[in-house]
Short mmCIF file of C-alpha atoms in Angstrom, two decimals:
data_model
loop_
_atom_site.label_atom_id
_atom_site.label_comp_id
_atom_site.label_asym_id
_atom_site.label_seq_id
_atom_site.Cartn_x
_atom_site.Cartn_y
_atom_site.Cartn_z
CA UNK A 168 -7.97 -2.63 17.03
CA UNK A 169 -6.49 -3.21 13.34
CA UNK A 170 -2.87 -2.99 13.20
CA UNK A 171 -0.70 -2.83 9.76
CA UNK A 172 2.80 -3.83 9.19
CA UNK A 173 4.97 -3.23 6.05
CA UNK A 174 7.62 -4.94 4.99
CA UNK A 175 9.86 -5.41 2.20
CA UNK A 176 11.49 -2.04 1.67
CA UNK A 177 15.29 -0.74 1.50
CA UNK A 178 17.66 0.22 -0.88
CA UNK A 179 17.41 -0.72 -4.91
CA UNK A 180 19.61 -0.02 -7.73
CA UNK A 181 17.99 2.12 -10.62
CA UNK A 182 16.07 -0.64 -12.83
CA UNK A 183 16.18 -2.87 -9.78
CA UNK A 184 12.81 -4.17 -8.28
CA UNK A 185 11.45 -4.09 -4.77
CA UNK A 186 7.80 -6.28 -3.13
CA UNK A 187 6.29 -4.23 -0.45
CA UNK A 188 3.73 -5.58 1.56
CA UNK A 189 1.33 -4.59 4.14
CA UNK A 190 -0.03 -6.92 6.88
CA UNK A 191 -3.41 -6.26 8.58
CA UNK A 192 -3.61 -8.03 11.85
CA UNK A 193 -6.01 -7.64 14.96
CA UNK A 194 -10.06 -7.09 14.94
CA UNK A 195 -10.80 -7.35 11.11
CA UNK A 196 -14.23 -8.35 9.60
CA UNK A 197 -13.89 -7.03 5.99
CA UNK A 198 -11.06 -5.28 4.58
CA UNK A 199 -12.42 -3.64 1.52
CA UNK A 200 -10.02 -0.78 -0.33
CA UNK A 201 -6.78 -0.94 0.07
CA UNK A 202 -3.95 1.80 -1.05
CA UNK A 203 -0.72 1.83 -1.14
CA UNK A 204 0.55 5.93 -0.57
CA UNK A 205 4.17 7.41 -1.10
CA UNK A 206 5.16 10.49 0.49
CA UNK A 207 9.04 12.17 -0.30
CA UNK A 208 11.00 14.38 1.48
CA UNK A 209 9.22 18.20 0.67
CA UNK A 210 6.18 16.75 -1.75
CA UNK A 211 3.16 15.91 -0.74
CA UNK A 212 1.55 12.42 0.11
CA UNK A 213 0.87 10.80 -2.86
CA UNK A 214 -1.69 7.82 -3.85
CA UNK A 215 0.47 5.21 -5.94
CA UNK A 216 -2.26 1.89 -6.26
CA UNK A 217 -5.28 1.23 -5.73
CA UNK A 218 -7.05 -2.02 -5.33
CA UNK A 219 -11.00 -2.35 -4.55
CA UNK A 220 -12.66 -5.21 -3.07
CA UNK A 221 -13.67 -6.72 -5.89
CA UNK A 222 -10.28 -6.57 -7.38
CA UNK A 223 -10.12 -3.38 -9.88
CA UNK A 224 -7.11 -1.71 -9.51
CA UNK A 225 -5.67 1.92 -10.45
CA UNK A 226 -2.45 3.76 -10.44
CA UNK A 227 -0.84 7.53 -10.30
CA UNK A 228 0.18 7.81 -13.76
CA UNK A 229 3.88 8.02 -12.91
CA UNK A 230 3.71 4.24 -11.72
CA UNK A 231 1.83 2.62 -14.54
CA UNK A 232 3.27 -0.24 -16.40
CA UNK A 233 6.05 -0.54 -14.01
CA UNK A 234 3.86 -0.93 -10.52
CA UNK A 235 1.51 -3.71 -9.84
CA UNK A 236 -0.91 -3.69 -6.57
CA UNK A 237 -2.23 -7.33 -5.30
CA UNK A 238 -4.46 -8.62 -2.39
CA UNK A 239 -4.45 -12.13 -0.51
CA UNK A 240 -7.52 -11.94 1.34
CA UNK A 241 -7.00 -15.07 2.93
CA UNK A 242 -3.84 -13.33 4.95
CA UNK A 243 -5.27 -9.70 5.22
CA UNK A 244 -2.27 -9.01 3.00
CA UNK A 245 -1.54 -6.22 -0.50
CA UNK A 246 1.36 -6.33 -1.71
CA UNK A 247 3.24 -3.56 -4.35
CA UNK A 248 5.33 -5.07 -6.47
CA UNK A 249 7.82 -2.48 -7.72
CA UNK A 250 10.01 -2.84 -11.27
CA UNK A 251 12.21 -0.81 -13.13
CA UNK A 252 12.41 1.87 -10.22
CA UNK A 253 13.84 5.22 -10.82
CA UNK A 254 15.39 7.75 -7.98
CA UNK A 255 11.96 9.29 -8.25
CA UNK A 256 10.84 6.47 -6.92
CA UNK A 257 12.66 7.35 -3.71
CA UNK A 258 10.06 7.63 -0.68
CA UNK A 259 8.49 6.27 2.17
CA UNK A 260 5.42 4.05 1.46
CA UNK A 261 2.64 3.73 3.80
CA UNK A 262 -0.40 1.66 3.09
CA UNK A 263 -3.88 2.81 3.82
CA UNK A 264 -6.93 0.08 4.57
CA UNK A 265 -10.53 0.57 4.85
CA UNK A 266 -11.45 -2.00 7.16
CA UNK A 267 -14.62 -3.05 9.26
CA UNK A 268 -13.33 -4.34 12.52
CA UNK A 269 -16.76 -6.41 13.43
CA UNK A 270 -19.50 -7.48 12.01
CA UNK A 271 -21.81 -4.34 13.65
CA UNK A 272 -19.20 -1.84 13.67
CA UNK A 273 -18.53 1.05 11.61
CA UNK A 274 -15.82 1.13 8.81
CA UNK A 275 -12.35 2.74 9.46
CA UNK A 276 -9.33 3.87 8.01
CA UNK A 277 -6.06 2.50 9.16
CA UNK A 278 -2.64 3.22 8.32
CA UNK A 279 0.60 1.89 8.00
CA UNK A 280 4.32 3.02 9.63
CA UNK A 281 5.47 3.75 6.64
CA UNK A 282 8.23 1.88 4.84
CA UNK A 283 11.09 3.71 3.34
CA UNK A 284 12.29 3.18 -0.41
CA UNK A 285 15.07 4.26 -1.89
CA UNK A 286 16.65 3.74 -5.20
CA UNK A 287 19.62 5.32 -5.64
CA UNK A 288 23.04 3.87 -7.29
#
């Protein structure tokens, strides 16, 4: 089984700056996408960064230019580096991998505990 861990989350100032990161550990093979969600209290779950295999990355448009998503392959790691946060910010962040567990199995899509965020002053 693949199990994910995040890390890295608590409470930020407004303009203050946060590193989340998401640990795969167990069975993994290949770990191709890998997304980083936030839901908030009342809203619906909501896709924040993106990063593919091969390294191309997107983000909701509320995030841009203050989010960054990364990937260590080496450690089965992403990270979400966080700047200039905003209350709006506020949420729990879960990250979502697509991962093939063995070399002859099929692909799967395992999540996170979530991680709570909040950025308040």
């Amino acid at each position: 089984q693949v199990q994910l861990v995040e890390s890295g989350g608590g409470l930020v100032q407004p303009g203050g700056s946060l590193r989340l990161a998401c640990v795969a550990s167990g069975s993994i093979f290949t770990i191709y996408d890998m997304i980083w969600y936030r839901q908030a209290p009342g809203k619906q779950r909501e896709l924040v960064a993106r990063i593919y295999s091969g390294g191309i990355t997107n983000y909701a448009d509320s995030v841009k230019g203050r989010f960054t998503i990364s990937r260590d392959n080496a450690k089965n790691t992403v990270y979400l580096q966080m700047n200039s946060l905003k209350p709006e910010d506020t949420a729990v962040y879960l990250c979502n991998l697509d991962v093939r567990p063995r070399a002859w199995s099929s692909r799967g899509d395992y999540w996170g505990r979530g991680i709570q965020v909040t950025v308040s002053s």
